[in-house]
Every structure is written in C-alpha cells, then in structure tokens.
Amino acid sequence: MATAPTSEVITPATGTPAPPGRSALRTHLPRVVLYIILALFCIYYLLPLYVMVVNSLKPLSEITSGGMMSLPSDWTIEPWGSAWSTAQVGVEATGLRPYFLNSLMMVVPAVAITTILGALNGYVLTKWSFRGSTLIFGLLLFGCFIPFQMVLIPMARMLGLMGLAGSVSGLIFVHLVYGIGFSTLYFRNYYAAFPTELVRAAQIDGAGFFTIFRRILLPSSGPIAVVCIIWLFTNIWNDFLFGASFSDFDSQPMTVALNNLVQSSTGVKEYNVHFAGAIMAALPTLLVYIVAGRYFVRGLMAGSVKG
Amino acid sequence: MGFLDIKNATKSYGAVKVLYETDISVEEGEFLVLVGPSGCGKSTLLNMIAGLEDVTSGDIAIKGRSMIGVKPAERNIAMVFQSYALYPNMTVRGNISFGMEMHGIAKPERERKIDEVAELLQIQPLLDRKPGQLSGGQRQRVAMGRALTRDPDVFLFDEPLSNLDAKLRVDMRTEIKKLHQKLGTTIVYVTHDQIEALTLSTRIAVMYGGYVQQLGTPKEVYDNPANMFVAGFMGSPSMNLFPARVTNHDGTIAAEVRLSDGTQARLPFVSGTMAAHEGREIVLGIRPEAITDRDGADRNSSAIHIVEAPVELTEPAGSDTFVATNMGGKDITARFRADVQVKAGDRFPFAINMEKAVAFDPKTEARIA
C-alpha cells in the first residue's frame, strides 16, 4: 500500500497514526518466532510416537530394508493383531491380551482403594485430628520416600506369609501400600483448605462421620481425586519392578509381558510387533491423561489460588 | 434456673486457659449477645453451648438438662456461622432440607417446612440455586433459613454479619431483630461489634481475656460500666477516660482536672460516695455525648458544669461535630451539635453533664462510683 503523506490526517484527538504495515510486523514478529520454536519442539517430541505408529503399521520387511522413517508403502494392521493375541511372550504364544487384562485387574482396584483410603485419611487428619495425628501423617509421608528396591525382600516375605505371593491380589496390596502415602498427602492438603465450619454445620445438622464424608466432602473432591487417580494409575500401570518381582507367569502385568515379548530370543525380532505392543502398553495412561488431563492442572492449582 | 444455664463453665487447651469460670443464666426468649475483642473467649463459649467444643469443667444445661456428653445434633440447637457454612455442592433447597433429612423427617413434611421458611425469609426464587450463585446477603438468609427449620430451643449466631458490607449489615441487623420479635426464640449471638450488641440484645455479656467483665442490659452496660475495659469497649466514639484528683472544697467533692493550657478545672460529683476517696487519683469516665456545647447540653440534667478549654481539632460528621480537646493529658472527644461555630485554636465553653460521669480506680481499673 502506497501512502501519500498528504492524505494523512493528523488530529489532536488521535495523535499520529503509525504506518500500518511496519508496526504490525513489529508487534507480531516475536510471536511468530515463538510459534516456530514451539512447533519445532512439538515435532521433536512427537517424532518417537510417529516412528512407533508408522512402524507398527508396516510389514517387517519394510523396516529391515531401512525405511524406518518413511510412511508404510503397504499398510497393515497385522502386527497389532499379532501383538494382541498370537505373539510369543516368554514361553507361550498368547500375545499381550492376558497380561493387559492382568494389568487392568491390578490397576483398577488398586487405584480405587488407594484413592478412597487416601480421602478418608485426609478427612480424619484434617477434620478429626487427634493427638499424634501429625506424627502419623509424617510417617505416611516418610513411606512415600522409601526406595522400591529396599522393600523387595521384606515384601516378598510378607506376601508369602499372607498367601498373596505371585498373585494379582498381591500386586494390588503392594501398590496400595506404596500409593496410600501419596493419596493421603494429596487429600490432606486439599481438605486442609476445606472450611471446617461446613463440617461443624453438618454435625449440628445431625450428620455422622461417614455421612459428612460422603455428602459434604466427597462431592467437592473432584479435582483432587482426578489428580490422585492420574498419578496412581500412571505409576501402577507403568510399574515394572514390583510386577517383575512379585508375579507369576499367569499374573504378570503388561510391562513385564512387553519386556518378555521384546526380549524373546527365538526367531527373528519382529520390530513391527514390538512397536504395536509398546503402543498398547502406553495407550491406557495416554487415555487417562486425555480424558482427565484438564482436571489435573486445575487440581494441582487448587489451594494455591482461592476461588 | 434459666432456660439456658452456663454454670461455672471453663475451657482450657492443655495448660492454656481460654475461658475462666463463667456463670450466665439465660431466660426463655432472651437475646443474649456475647461481645468482646478477638481472643476474648466468646466464640469458644458459643461452641461449647453448641457442643462443638468440650466443657473442661462446670456445666451447660438447656431446659434443665445437662448437655455434657450430648452430641451437637441432639441438643436441639441451630447455629448460623460467620462464613454461613452453606454446603457448596447442594442447592439452597438441599441446604435447608439436609438437617431435617438427617433427623429422619419425611419428605412431604420437609417440603412444607422449606416453603414456610422460604416465605418467611423471602428466598423462594433462590431455592434451586447453588450457594456460589448467591450474594452475601442472600447466603446469610439461607443460613438463617437452614437454622429456622429446626424449631430449635436455642439459636446460636457466630458473628453472622461480619462478612457483609456496611449497609447490608445494618439491614440484616434489623431483620434479625424483627425475626427475634416474631419468633421469640432464645438467641445467643456472638459479635465483636459493640453497636450490634447494643442494638440487638436484651442482655449483653462483655467478655475480655477469658472473663465475663459485665453482664447486663444494654443500658446498664452503657451507662454503668463495671470497669474501664467495658467503659472503653462499649460505645462509639468510646468513653473519655482521663486522670483526675478528688478534692474537697468547702464540702463540695469535685474532680480536679488539668487542662492543656495548665489551668485546673473543677467538676463537682453528683454522688456523695466520692467523699470517701478524697485526695486520691482516679480515672474519670465521661461519654462524648455528655460533653457538649452549652445549648446542646441535656436540659433534664441538674449537674451541667461549664469548662472553658482550648479546642484542638474539629471533626464534622454530618449529624454531629466531634470536637477534640485535652484533659488530664488525654485526648477528649466531645459531641457538639452539627451547626455550632467552633474552630481549632479557640477557647470554647464545654458543657459537662456530671450526672453521667463515672469514676474508676486507676490501679484495679474497677468502678468506684
């Protein structure tokens, strides 16, 4: 646009209008640069996922011939089927399906029980605090920081004594013991900001211990419950050490099975099947994040900002 | 024996005693206000009546029945909290009905009661809203509605107006008073605002440092404060307290007060009992409205004394003008009519109504006369 200086109208009210083209560039340039950098980071982080997805959808021959980065020329979902139900995992050719189910049967009760117990603990520690409650909370917190490796042998002995060795229930128990410190911490801090007057009002209204918990506190606990569930789900689902240490062949979780699938030394390495299996193992946590992720941030921020 | 009896009740947290032996007997239909600065033990006492705090020693009885060991829900009380304590996840209707639900009242009866209370407090349009969608005054109303459904023996209010803005506070104050007159329920009301205490109550307990300093009707507490704390706390602007000496001039017992220009003023006492304190240093207490301009003085008083004193400051407040001077080394506030022509630096005649003067012992701070 050619601007004739004579056409510029300068009024005292508006002052001097800046030449339009240059100022737009000046204000937008930093933003454009920023977005380019962010996009580069995005690509950098998404590249591994791209490699996994692409290679799980092509025949093995295309990978071994060196076309790891290229899109499949011959699309197939056969590696997925193989990883799910027929691939050799350890000694049996069952695919990952039974182990996926093991993981689900472990993670759902473990997360549910740990979250509910954590909420109850938080409720008692903040609203019904008793002599020594701070000490108990301190000990629970201490439990969060004990390294996994340290408890392996004592825990194995405990599970043996309780008759839970090598079972899914045993794994649930181990994860519950480890998770309860974190879930208590989350809920205690959340409920500490919960007005005690509400509990008192409910007491006067005639509500008992569990009624107050169920009717007054729990309905307001959504954000922190989501934080707790995501945290526990991710940790328990991704756990390898406990799964490898405390399970039998028929109770192995997904992570251990995936390892067995990849490490199987018979025949050729079916990379496309391995990629498919790895994605399967990662999908549930990904799903939980996508579904509940926005509550996660909201929950983490709760307490820091009022209202 | 009263309707609500607090007998020798105390409260300690470990070694810290927050409430000393307290005896208050409340009659049915009374409006008792517990007033005092923060940390005086008033909220603790209220929570003890509610059963939210244990009684360390002594007893609290409602209708002659001891409440020791009785759960809050079984005391037949209702409480309105400072923060209103409305359940955020329930609608207004749910909030009001929750208590009845907990007490096993059938649904049709609950509905009937909700409608009744909603009409009384004019909150019908709000019944299906959540507390988050209400204004401060509306929340206050809902909190009262929740309390009203219980037909309680005793209503407990814990600083219910302190979260409202100034104008709304005055409106709600009037409404609470109207509600009390209409329902005639016994009320115990905690506040740190002495105006609320004076306007609402039938009796006031002024508390400080874990003790009840004075228990009496608003007029008694205002006109005849038991000690310097009560005198200074009740009333706004607060009572002028300044040192004076008791003298005897030809049989006239008077308080001799030093003014800021070095002259002495003599204020004869009305009561004869001051003769016993001749020669002693005392603290004289006179309320601002008993120190006026000459024409503003109480015509019914027979003990108006004129003292000429230098004016230090004037504060026009619309309806009155507050005039500051100095007596006995203390700043004194006098309440003049709004249109009196007076300015700082003048020497001006102050009319002091000695009928309203009280005297305190400077050491014990207790009332002498």
PDB file of N, CA and C in Angstrom, chain A residues 18-26:
ATOM      1  N   ALA A  18       0.471   5.519  13.249  1.00  0.00           N
ATOM      2  CA  ALA A  18       1.710   4.897  12.805  1.00  0.00           C
ATOM      3  C   ALA A  18       1.472   4.248  11.464  1.00  0.00           C
ATOM      4  N   PRO A  19       2.511   4.176  10.604  1.00  0.00           N
ATOM      5  CA  PRO A  19       2.352   3.477   9.333  1.00  0.00           C
ATOM      6  C   PRO A  19       1.927   2.039   9.599  1.00  0.00           C
ATOM      7  N   PRO A  20       0.841   1.565   8.975  1.00  0.00           N
ATOM      8  CA  PRO A  20       0.245   0.292   9.365  1.00  0.00           C
ATOM      9  C   PRO A  20       1.143  -0.924   9.169  1.00  0.00           C
ATOM     10  N   GLY A  21       1.750  -1.101   7.988  1.00  0.00           N
ATOM     11  CA  GLY A  21       2.462  -2.325   7.683  1.00  0.00           C
ATOM     12  C   GLY A  21       3.597  -2.626   8.647  1.00  0.00           C
ATOM     13  N   ARG A  22       4.440  -1.646   8.897  1.00  0.00           N
ATOM     14  CA  ARG A  22       5.637  -1.913   9.684  1.00  0.00           C
ATOM     15  C   ARG A  22       5.309  -2.237  11.140  1.00  0.00           C
ATOM     16  N   SER A  23       4.316  -1.503  11.712  1.00  0.00           N
ATOM     17  CA  SER A  23       4.017  -1.732  13.127  1.00  0.00           C
ATOM     18  C   SER A  23       3.399  -3.109  13.345  1.00  0.00           C
ATOM     19  N   ALA A  24       2.600  -3.572  12.385  1.00  0.00           N
ATOM     20  CA  ALA A  24       2.005  -4.898  12.512  1.00  0.00           C
ATOM     21  C   ALA A  24       3.095  -5.949  12.572  1.00  0.00           C
ATOM     22  N   LEU A  25       4.085  -5.777  11.701  1.00  0.00           N
ATOM     23  CA  LEU A  25       5.196  -6.733  11.676  1.00  0.00           C
ATOM     24  C   LEU A  25       5.954  -6.687  13.002  1.00  0.00           C
ATOM     25  N   ARG A  26       6.151  -5.447  13.488  1.00  0.00           N
ATOM     26  CA  ARG A  26       6.947  -5.308  14.705  1.00  0.00           C
ATOM     27  C   ARG A  26       6.249  -5.972  15.894  1.00  0.00           C
TER      28      ARG A  26
END
